[in-house]
Coordinates of C-alpha atoms in Angstrom, one line a residue:
Chain A
M103 CA 88.7 168.3 56.2
L104 CA 88.4 164.3 57.0
S105 CA 87.5 161.7 53.5
E106 CA 84.7 159.6 54.4
N107 CA 86.4 156.4 53.8
A108 CA 87.9 158.0 57.4
K109 CA 84.7 159.1 58.3
K110 CA 83.9 155.3 58.2
E111 CA 86.6 153.8 59.6
I112 CA 85.8 156.4 62.5
S113 CA 82.3 155.1 63.1
K114 CA 83.3 150.9 63.3
E115 CA 85.8 152.0 65.9
I116 CA 83.4 153.6 67.8
S117 CA 81.1 150.6 67.4
K118 CA 84.3 148.9 69.9
F119 CA 83.3 150.7 73.1
P120 CA 80.9 151.9 75.3
E121 CA 81.7 154.9 75.2
K122 CA 82.5 157.2 72.6
K123 CA 85.2 159.3 73.6
A124 CA 86.8 155.5 73.8
A125 CA 87.6 156.2 70.0
L126 CA 89.7 159.3 70.7
L127 CA 93.4 157.6 69.5
P128 CA 91.8 155.5 67.0
A129 CA 90.4 158.8 65.0
L130 CA 93.9 160.5 65.2
H131 CA 95.6 157.2 64.1
I132 CA 93.0 157.3 61.2
A133 CA 93.7 161.0 60.4
Q134 CA 97.5 161.2 61.2
K135 CA 97.8 158.2 58.9
E136 CA 95.2 160.9 55.9
Q137 CA 97.3 164.1 56.7
G138 CA 100.6 163.8 58.3
W139 CA 99.9 165.6 61.6
I140 CA 97.0 166.6 63.4
S141 CA 95.7 170.2 62.2
K142 CA 93.5 172.1 64.6
E143 CA 90.5 172.2 61.9
T144 CA 91.3 168.5 61.9
M145 CA 91.2 167.8 66.2
E146 CA 88.1 170.2 65.6
E147 CA 86.0 168.2 63.1
I148 CA 87.0 165.0 65.1
A149 CA 85.9 166.5 68.6
S150 CA 82.9 166.9 66.6
I151 CA 82.3 163.7 65.4
I152 CA 83.1 161.6 68.5
E153 CA 80.5 164.9 70.0
I154 CA 83.7 166.5 72.9
K155 CA 84.9 169.0 73.4
P156 CA 88.3 170.4 70.6
I157 CA 90.4 171.0 74.2
E158 CA 90.0 166.9 75.0
V159 CA 91.0 166.8 71.9
M160 CA 94.3 168.5 72.4
E161 CA 94.6 167.7 75.7
V162 CA 95.3 164.5 74.0
V163 CA 97.0 165.4 70.5
S164 CA 99.7 167.1 73.2
F165 CA 100.1 164.8 75.5
Y166 CA 101.1 161.7 73.4
T167 CA 104.5 161.7 70.8
M168 CA 103.0 159.9 68.5
F169 CA 100.3 162.4 66.8
N170 CA 102.4 165.3 64.9
M171 CA 101.0 168.2 65.4
N172 CA 103.2 170.2 62.9
P173 CA 103.8 168.6 59.7
V174 CA 106.5 166.4 59.5
G175 CA 108.1 165.8 55.7
R176 CA 107.5 163.5 53.3
Y177 CA 110.0 160.5 56.0
H178 CA 109.9 161.2 59.3
L179 CA 112.9 159.4 60.3
Q180 CA 113.4 158.9 64.1
V181 CA 116.7 157.6 65.9
C182 CA 116.2 155.7 69.4
T183 CA 118.5 157.2 71.6
N184 CA 117.2 154.9 74.7
L185 CA 120.2 152.7 76.8
S186 CA 120.3 150.2 74.8
C187 CA 120.8 152.3 71.0
S188 CA 123.1 154.6 72.9
L189 CA 125.7 151.5 73.7
L190 CA 126.3 150.5 70.3
N191 CA 126.5 154.0 69.1
S192 CA 122.8 155.5 68.1
R193 CA 124.4 158.5 68.0
H194 CA 126.3 158.1 65.1
M195 CA 123.8 157.0 63.2
L196 CA 122.1 160.2 64.1
N197 CA 125.5 162.5 63.1
H198 CA 125.3 160.1 59.9
L199 CA 122.2 160.8 58.8
Q200 CA 122.6 164.8 60.1
D201 CA 125.1 165.3 58.1
K202 CA 123.9 163.0 54.5
L203 CA 120.7 165.4 55.0
G204 CA 121.9 168.7 55.9
I205 CA 119.3 169.2 59.0
K206 CA 119.5 168.8 62.9
T207 CA 117.8 166.5 64.7
G208 CA 113.8 168.6 65.3
E209 CA 114.3 170.1 61.3
T210 CA 112.6 168.8 57.7
T211 CA 115.0 169.0 54.9
K212 CA 114.2 172.3 52.3
D213 CA 112.4 170.3 50.4
N214 CA 109.5 168.3 53.5
K215 CA 111.3 165.7 52.0
F216 CA 113.1 164.1 55.6
T217 CA 111.9 165.0 59.5
L218 CA 114.6 163.9 61.4
S219 CA 113.8 162.9 65.3
T220 CA 115.3 161.7 68.2
V221 CA 112.9 158.6 70.2
E222 CA 112.8 156.9 73.1
C223 CA 113.3 152.8 72.9
L224 CA 110.3 151.3 70.6
G225 CA 111.4 147.6 71.6
S226 CA 114.3 146.8 69.1
C227 CA 116.5 146.6 72.3
G228 CA 118.0 142.9 71.1
T229 CA 118.4 144.5 67.3
A230 CA 120.1 148.1 67.9
P231 CA 120.6 150.7 66.6
M232 CA 117.3 151.1 65.3
M233 CA 115.7 154.1 63.4
Q234 CA 112.1 154.4 62.9
V235 CA 111.3 155.5 58.7
N236 CA 107.3 156.6 58.8
D237 CA 105.8 154.1 60.3
E238 CA 108.4 150.8 59.8
F239 CA 111.7 149.9 61.6
H240 CA 114.5 149.1 60.3
E241 CA 117.1 147.3 62.9
N242 CA 120.6 146.4 63.3
L243 CA 121.0 150.2 61.6
T244 CA 124.9 151.1 60.6
K245 CA 126.0 154.1 58.0
Q246 CA 125.9 151.8 55.0
K247 CA 122.2 151.3 55.9
I248 CA 121.0 154.5 56.3
D249 CA 122.9 155.3 52.5
T250 CA 120.9 152.5 51.4
I251 CA 117.6 153.3 53.2
L252 CA 118.3 156.3 52.1
E253 CA 118.6 156.1 48.4
S254 CA 115.2 154.0 48.7
L255 CA 113.5 156.5 49.8
K256 CA 113.3 158.8 46.7
Chain B
M94 CA 115.1 122.7 79.4
E95 CA 111.1 122.0 78.4
L96 CA 110.3 124.7 76.1
Y97 CA 106.9 126.0 75.6
L98 CA 105.8 129.8 75.0
T99 CA 108.6 130.3 72.1
K100 CA 108.7 126.1 71.0
N101 CA 106.9 126.9 67.7
F102 CA 108.1 129.9 66.7
K103 CA 110.0 129.0 63.9
T104 CA 107.6 126.3 62.9
R105 CA 106.8 127.8 59.0
G106 CA 103.6 130.0 59.1
S107 CA 103.5 130.2 63.3
K108 CA 102.0 133.0 63.6
T109 CA 98.1 131.4 61.7
L110 CA 95.2 129.9 63.3
K111 CA 96.5 126.6 61.0
V112 CA 99.7 125.5 62.3
Y113 CA 98.8 127.2 66.0
L114 CA 96.5 124.3 65.6
K115 CA 98.4 122.1 64.4
N116 CA 100.6 122.0 67.2
G117 CA 97.9 122.0 69.5
G118 CA 96.6 125.2 70.2
Y119 CA 93.9 126.1 71.5
K120 CA 93.0 122.7 73.7
A121 CA 93.4 124.5 76.6
S122 CA 90.9 127.1 76.1
K123 CA 88.2 123.7 74.6
K124 CA 89.4 121.8 78.2
A125 CA 88.3 124.7 80.1
L126 CA 85.2 126.0 78.1
K127 CA 84.1 122.4 78.3
K128 CA 84.9 120.5 80.9
M129 CA 86.1 123.2 83.8
K130 CA 84.1 125.6 85.4
P131 CA 84.9 129.3 85.7
E132 CA 86.8 129.1 89.5
E133 CA 88.0 126.0 89.0
V134 CA 89.9 127.8 86.6
T135 CA 91.5 130.2 88.2
E136 CA 92.4 128.1 90.9
E137 CA 94.2 126.1 89.4
I138 CA 95.9 129.6 88.3
K139 CA 96.4 130.4 91.9
K140 CA 98.3 127.3 92.1
S141 CA 100.5 127.1 89.3
G142 CA 102.0 129.4 91.5
L143 CA 102.1 132.3 87.5
R144 CA 103.2 135.7 88.5
G145 CA 102.7 138.2 86.2
R146 CA 105.5 138.9 83.5
G147 CA 105.1 142.7 83.2
G148 CA 107.4 143.9 85.7
A149 CA 105.9 143.8 88.6
G150 CA 105.0 140.0 89.7
F151 CA 101.9 140.2 91.4
P152 CA 100.4 136.4 91.5
T153 CA 98.6 136.1 88.8
G154 CA 95.2 134.0 89.9
L155 CA 95.0 135.6 93.2
K156 CA 94.2 139.4 90.9
W157 CA 92.0 137.6 89.1
T158 CA 90.2 136.6 92.3
F159 CA 89.8 140.7 93.1
M160 CA 86.9 140.1 91.0
P161 CA 83.5 140.6 91.9
K162 CA 82.0 137.4 91.5
G163 CA 77.8 138.0 89.2
N164 CA 77.5 139.8 86.2
E165 CA 75.6 143.4 87.8
K166 CA 78.6 145.2 85.6
P167 CA 80.1 144.4 83.0
K168 CA 84.0 143.4 83.1
Y169 CA 86.7 144.2 81.2
I170 CA 90.5 143.0 80.7
G171 CA 92.8 145.2 79.3
C172 CA 95.4 143.8 78.2
N173 CA 98.8 145.2 78.6
C174 CA 100.9 145.2 75.0
D175 CA 102.7 148.4 75.9
E176 CA 105.9 147.3 76.0
S177 CA 108.0 150.1 76.6
E178 CA 110.2 149.0 79.9
P179 CA 113.6 150.1 77.5
G180 CA 114.8 146.9 76.6
T181 CA 112.6 145.2 76.3
F182 CA 111.2 143.5 73.6
K183 CA 109.7 139.3 74.5
D184 CA 105.5 140.6 74.2
R185 CA 106.5 141.4 70.5
Q186 CA 108.0 138.3 70.0
I187 CA 105.2 136.0 70.6
I188 CA 103.0 139.0 68.3
E189 CA 104.7 138.0 65.3
N190 CA 105.2 134.8 66.2
E191 CA 102.6 133.4 67.3
P192 CA 99.5 135.6 68.5
H193 CA 96.8 133.1 69.2
Q194 CA 98.7 131.6 72.0
L195 CA 97.8 135.4 73.8
I196 CA 94.3 134.9 72.3
E197 CA 93.8 131.5 73.8
G198 CA 95.2 132.9 76.9
L199 CA 92.3 136.2 76.9
I200 CA 89.6 133.8 76.0
I201 CA 90.7 131.1 79.1
G202 CA 91.2 134.5 81.9
S203 CA 87.1 135.3 80.1
Y204 CA 86.0 132.8 81.0
A205 CA 87.4 132.4 84.7
M206 CA 86.8 136.0 85.2
G207 CA 83.2 136.6 83.2
I208 CA 84.4 138.7 81.1
K209 CA 82.2 140.5 78.3
A210 CA 85.2 142.3 76.1
C211 CA 89.3 142.1 76.2
Y212 CA 91.0 145.6 74.9
I213 CA 94.5 144.5 73.8
Y214 CA 96.5 147.9 74.9
I215 CA 99.3 147.8 72.1
R216 CA 102.3 150.4 72.5
G217 CA 100.6 153.0 69.2
E218 CA 104.8 152.3 67.1
Y219 CA 104.2 148.4 67.1
T220 CA 102.0 148.9 64.3
M221 CA 103.2 146.2 62.6
Q222 CA 102.1 143.8 64.9
A223 CA 99.4 145.8 65.7
E224 CA 98.1 144.1 61.7
I225 CA 99.0 140.7 62.7
L226 CA 97.7 141.0 66.1
Q227 CA 94.3 142.4 64.1
K228 CA 94.3 139.4 62.0
A229 CA 94.3 136.2 63.6
V230 CA 91.9 138.2 65.9
D231 CA 89.5 138.7 62.9
E232 CA 90.3 134.5 62.2
A233 CA 90.1 133.2 65.2
Y234 CA 86.5 134.9 64.7
K235 CA 85.5 133.7 61.6
E236 CA 86.0 129.7 63.2
N237 CA 83.8 130.6 66.3
Y238 CA 87.1 130.6 68.8
L239 CA 86.1 134.6 69.6
G240 CA 82.0 135.7 69.4
K241 CA 79.5 134.2 69.7
N242 CA 78.8 130.9 72.2
I243 CA 82.4 129.5 71.7
F244 CA 82.7 125.8 71.6
D245 CA 78.9 125.6 72.1
S246 CA 79.3 126.6 75.7
G247 CA 77.2 129.2 75.8
F248 CA 80.0 131.7 76.6
N249 CA 80.9 134.5 74.5
C250 CA 84.0 136.7 74.6
D251 CA 85.4 139.4 72.4
I252 CA 88.5 141.3 71.8
Y253 CA 89.6 144.3 70.2
V254 CA 93.0 145.9 69.1
H255 CA 93.6 149.1 70.8
R256 CA 96.5 151.1 69.8
G257 CA 98.7 152.9 71.8
A258 CA 100.2 156.3 71.2
G259 CA 103.4 156.9 72.3
A260 CA 103.5 157.0 75.7
Y261 CA 105.5 154.7 78.8
I262 CA 103.3 156.0 81.2
C263 CA 100.2 153.1 79.3
G264 CA 102.1 150.6 80.4
E265 CA 101.5 151.3 84.1
E266 CA 97.6 150.4 84.5
T267 CA 95.7 152.4 85.4
G268 CA 97.3 154.8 83.2
L269 CA 96.8 152.5 80.1
M270 CA 92.6 152.2 81.7
E271 CA 92.9 156.3 81.2
S272 CA 94.5 156.0 77.9
V273 CA 92.0 153.6 76.8
E274 CA 89.4 155.7 77.6
G275 CA 90.4 158.8 75.1
K276 CA 92.4 160.3 77.9
K277 CA 96.2 161.5 78.3
G278 CA 97.4 158.2 79.8
Q279 CA 97.5 159.4 83.8
P280 CA 97.8 157.5 86.2
R281 CA 94.9 156.9 88.5
K282 CA 94.9 157.3 92.4
K283 CA 95.4 153.9 93.8
P284 CA 92.1 153.1 95.4
P285 CA 90.0 151.9 94.6
F286 CA 91.9 149.5 92.5
P287 CA 90.8 147.9 88.5
A288 CA 89.6 144.8 90.4
G289 CA 86.8 148.1 91.9
Y290 CA 87.0 150.8 89.7
G291 CA 88.6 150.0 86.3
L292 CA 87.3 151.0 82.3
W293 CA 84.5 153.0 82.6
G294 CA 83.9 152.4 86.3
N295 CA 83.6 148.4 85.9
P296 CA 86.1 145.8 87.3
T297 CA 88.6 145.4 85.5
T298 CA 91.6 142.9 85.1
I299 CA 94.8 144.2 84.0
N300 CA 97.4 141.1 82.4
N301 CA 101.0 141.2 80.6
V302 CA 100.3 139.8 77.3
E303 CA 103.5 137.0 78.5
T304 CA 101.5 136.4 81.5
F305 CA 98.3 135.5 79.3
C306 CA 100.0 133.3 77.2
H307 CA 101.7 131.1 80.3
V308 CA 97.3 130.0 81.1
P309 CA 96.6 127.6 78.0
H310 CA 99.8 125.7 78.5
I311 CA 98.8 126.2 82.7
I312 CA 95.2 124.4 82.1
N313 CA 96.9 122.0 79.8
N314 CA 99.6 120.5 81.3
G315 CA 98.0 121.6 85.6
A316 CA 99.2 123.5 87.8
D317 CA 101.4 120.7 89.3
W318 CA 103.5 120.6 86.3
F319 CA 104.2 124.9 86.1
K320 CA 104.6 124.3 89.5
K321 CA 108.3 122.3 89.1
I322 CA 109.8 124.5 86.2
G323 CA 111.2 127.9 87.5
T324 CA 111.7 128.6 91.3
E325 CA 109.8 127.5 94.5
K326 CA 108.9 131.3 94.4
S327 CA 109.2 132.2 90.9
A328 CA 107.2 130.1 88.6
G329 CA 107.6 129.0 85.0
N330 CA 109.1 129.4 82.2
T331 CA 109.7 133.5 80.7
I332 CA 111.5 135.3 78.4
F333 CA 114.4 137.2 78.7
G334 CA 115.4 139.7 76.4
I335 CA 119.2 140.4 76.2
S336 CA 121.1 143.8 74.4
G337 CA 123.9 146.6 74.7
H338 CA 127.2 145.2 74.6
I339 CA 127.2 141.2 74.3
K340 CA 127.5 138.8 70.8
K341 CA 124.2 137.0 70.9
P342 CA 121.6 139.4 71.6
G343 CA 117.9 138.9 71.5
T344 CA 115.3 137.2 73.5
Y345 CA 115.3 133.6 75.2
E346 CA 113.2 131.3 76.9
L347 CA 114.7 130.1 80.0
P348 CA 113.1 129.1 83.2
M349 CA 113.0 131.8 86.0
G350 CA 115.6 131.5 88.8
Y351 CA 118.6 131.0 85.2
N352 CA 121.7 131.7 86.7
L353 CA 122.7 136.4 85.1
K354 CA 125.7 135.4 84.6
D355 CA 125.4 131.4 82.2
L356 CA 123.0 133.8 80.8
I357 CA 125.3 136.8 79.4
F358 CA 128.3 134.2 79.0
K359 CA 126.9 130.7 78.5
I360 CA 123.2 131.5 76.7
A361 CA 124.0 135.2 74.8
G362 CA 127.6 134.7 73.6
G363 CA 130.0 136.6 76.1
I364 CA 130.9 140.3 75.6
R365 CA 131.2 141.4 72.2
N366 CA 135.1 142.6 71.2
D367 CA 135.9 139.5 74.4
N368 CA 135.6 143.1 76.2
K369 CA 135.4 142.9 80.1
L370 CA 131.5 143.6 81.8
K371 CA 131.6 146.4 83.5
A372 CA 127.9 146.6 85.0
V373 CA 124.2 144.8 84.3
I374 CA 121.0 146.2 84.5
P375 CA 118.4 142.9 85.0
G376 CA 115.0 143.2 84.3
G377 CA 114.9 146.8 82.1
S378 CA 116.0 149.9 82.8
S379 CA 113.8 150.5 85.9
T380 CA 115.6 148.0 87.9
K381 CA 119.0 148.5 89.2
V382 CA 122.0 148.0 87.8
L383 CA 125.0 145.3 89.2
P384 CA 128.2 145.5 88.6
A385 CA 130.7 142.8 87.3
G386 CA 131.2 140.9 91.0
M387 CA 127.7 140.7 91.4
V388 CA 126.1 138.9 88.2
D389 CA 126.5 135.4 89.5
V390 CA 122.4 135.5 90.8
K391 CA 119.4 134.1 90.2
M392 CA 117.3 135.5 87.7
D393 CA 114.2 135.5 89.5
H394 CA 111.5 138.3 91.6
D395 CA 113.3 137.0 95.4
S396 CA 117.2 136.9 94.4
L397 CA 117.3 139.8 92.9
M398 CA 115.6 141.7 95.6
Q399 CA 118.3 140.0 97.7
A400 CA 121.2 141.8 95.9
G401 CA 119.5 144.9 95.8
S402 CA 117.5 145.6 92.4
S403 CA 114.4 143.1 90.5
L404 CA 113.9 141.3 88.3
G405 CA 111.4 143.7 86.0
T406 CA 110.5 142.7 83.2
G407 CA 113.7 140.1 82.9
A408 CA 115.2 142.2 80.2
V409 CA 119.0 142.7 80.4
I410 CA 121.4 145.3 79.4
V411 CA 124.6 144.8 79.2
M412 CA 127.3 147.3 79.8
D413 CA 131.7 146.5 78.9
N414 CA 134.3 148.2 80.6
T415 CA 134.2 150.8 77.8
S416 CA 131.0 152.4 79.3
C417 CA 130.9 155.4 80.8
M418 CA 127.8 155.0 84.0
V419 CA 127.8 159.0 84.2
R420 CA 126.0 158.3 80.4
V421 CA 123.8 155.5 81.4
G422 CA 122.2 158.1 84.1
I423 CA 121.9 160.9 81.4
V424 CA 120.5 158.6 79.4
L425 CA 118.1 157.2 81.7
S426 CA 117.0 160.0 83.1
H427 CA 116.3 161.9 80.1
F428 CA 113.5 159.1 79.6
Y429 CA 111.8 160.0 82.9
R430 CA 112.3 163.5 82.1
H431 CA 110.3 163.0 78.7
E432 CA 108.1 159.7 80.5
S433 CA 107.3 161.5 83.4
C434 CA 102.9 162.3 82.8
G435 CA 103.4 165.7 85.1
Q436 CA 100.7 165.3 87.5
C437 CA 102.8 164.7 90.6
T438 CA 105.9 167.0 91.8
N439 CA 107.9 165.1 92.9
C440 CA 108.3 163.4 89.8
R441 CA 107.3 165.7 87.0
E442 CA 110.4 167.9 89.2
G443 CA 112.7 165.2 90.3
T444 CA 112.8 164.2 87.0
S445 CA 114.0 167.1 85.1
W446 CA 116.7 167.9 87.9
I447 CA 118.1 164.3 87.8
H448 CA 118.6 164.9 84.0
Q449 CA 119.7 168.6 85.2
I450 CA 122.4 167.7 87.6
L451 CA 124.3 164.9 85.8
L452 CA 124.4 166.9 82.4
G453 CA 126.2 170.0 84.4
I454 CA 128.3 166.6 85.7
E455 CA 128.8 165.2 81.6
N456 CA 129.9 169.0 81.0
G457 CA 132.1 169.9 83.2
R458 CA 129.5 171.9 85.3
G459 CA 130.0 169.6 88.4
K460 CA 130.3 170.2 92.3
K461 CA 131.2 168.2 95.2
E462 CA 128.0 167.9 95.9
D463 CA 126.2 166.9 93.7
I464 CA 126.2 163.1 94.1
D465 CA 124.4 164.2 97.5
L466 CA 121.9 166.3 95.9
L467 CA 120.8 163.5 93.4
L468 CA 120.8 161.2 95.8
D469 CA 118.7 163.2 98.3
V470 CA 115.9 164.9 95.0
A471 CA 115.6 160.6 94.0
G472 CA 114.8 159.4 97.9
N473 CA 112.0 162.0 97.6
M474 CA 110.6 160.7 94.8
E475 CA 110.3 157.4 96.2
A476 CA 107.1 156.1 97.3
N477 CA 105.4 159.8 97.4
T478 CA 103.3 160.5 94.5
I479 CA 100.3 158.7 92.8
C480 CA 102.3 156.1 90.1
A481 CA 105.4 154.3 90.3
L482 CA 107.1 155.6 87.7
S483 CA 108.8 158.1 90.2
D484 CA 110.2 155.4 91.9
A485 CA 111.7 154.0 88.6
A486 CA 113.9 157.2 87.9
A487 CA 115.0 157.2 90.8
W488 CA 116.5 154.1 91.0
P489 CA 118.8 154.0 88.6
I490 CA 120.0 157.2 90.2
Q491 CA 119.9 155.0 92.8
G492 CA 121.6 151.9 91.8
L493 CA 124.3 154.3 89.5
I494 CA 125.8 155.8 92.7
K495 CA 126.1 153.2 94.9
H496 CA 128.4 151.3 92.8
F497 CA 129.7 153.7 91.2
R498 CA 130.5 155.9 93.4
G499 CA 133.9 156.6 92.9
E500 CA 133.4 156.8 88.6
F501 CA 131.3 160.1 89.6
E502 CA 133.6 161.6 92.4
D503 CA 136.6 161.6 89.2
H504 CA 133.8 162.8 86.9
I505 CA 132.9 165.9 88.4
K506 CA 137.1 166.5 89.8
S507 CA 138.1 165.8 86.0
G508 CA 135.7 168.1 85.2
K509 CA 135.3 165.5 82.3
C510 CA 134.0 161.9 81.2
T511 CA 136.8 159.3 82.1
C512 CA 136.1 156.5 80.2
P513 CA 137.8 158.0 76.6
E514 CA 136.7 155.0 74.7
S515 CA 132.5 155.4 75.7
F516 CA 129.2 155.2 73.7
E517 CA 128.6 159.2 72.8
I518 CA 125.2 160.6 73.5

């Protein structure tokens, strides 16, 4: 269930548009921030708040890569593998993370602390290679820098 | 070279309203709203020769004239801050450093077209940037630079910051509108064009962030001032981004038509490790690659088109002589395969085929006929779909094969990568 606060935030979003459905993406962001992912129950709850069909919510959740349809670890590490990052060896950064965490790309550590993914260009090409940890960008990555970041995520 | 877009980026507090005002901010919007008629504003933008900075380079003033006059239906602006063309990171610099410049451009654009509300569609991953932007919008409302009766002119203007959620296709203007409406970002068929049938079926104009940021400067200094910068058909400065194997990657504000070779070697310090240059993608991942011998070219719409590529978003990706061009193709085709919205067959299937064929070449399963097959698939993806994503996926592959066919052939013949020091994928 979404918190009262989340519901309040969603109504605020609804007021910005001439049609309620436009608040769907904002509502999903609010829900995911609170719950870490979008469950089937959450989709139904949002559908009833926005007064659309649950399938319309499902369509949108599955279309946009930022919405997690399954639970992810406390820290979601997403390494950019698009061209500017690849040219500066983002593959080595990804391999280093796989070794350090003992998981492959797409997996979550057993303690549910880390999920490792690749991601398409995030607009950090001038500061490549980069990864995103939850909402935060970490740029100009090196293996040492990754070690420091992982240590800070206790 | 005169800087105007990024001039104040290094000033302390440049993102605040206070510093923006100190640097002459909101003078242009005041001038437009109090001293000019809406059609005079549009005329000035038209006269300036400003072309959209989102990639297509459509004349901005002309686009504004497509909006119907009168107030029978509410009219909207969709400001495109989706910035997801790989290699591009310029709009982000504007938001992070001087968001009020964008807000002011939106106020002037809204006045010119009689807009009811602006939705700034910012890519979902730009969380910090969306917060900065929202803060700037809140500041502007507080001082009545936004809201009702701005500058006592009787004009009202509302701006909403709207976050996307990770989909390249939402940078396409009709995909963007679908997304704002709370749907999958699948582009609409055109016509009808947004100026006739846009957000919720109402007249809508979509412009890129940087495009709006030129507007206050044109109003302050006049169309003639703007026209003198850049080239005859590509006026003004722009913010070029440069990344990849380059010593000083980053964004640089330069006049349109600036020489690409000078940008690489004079402005951005040359190739990393003093390696040799192999190839450059001049305007974001969708633009065709140029081999090292072709980089002595002006960075404007016409010159790059003549060179067989395009200006796109002015996002330069530099590759040194270690880079494997088959791998470049794999990385790019993976992207388009991932981002195809799936509604047109040629795009959905074509992006996937290209990626698979290239993977086959990379992994030693390539056949001699694969290169022509790639060109055949790419040819069938051009001008056959609802939007230009399919074309954008075909062009880089055509460019790579045109200029580096020998490398593809060697790769197939030897069954492995022929660039031993290449970046890995």
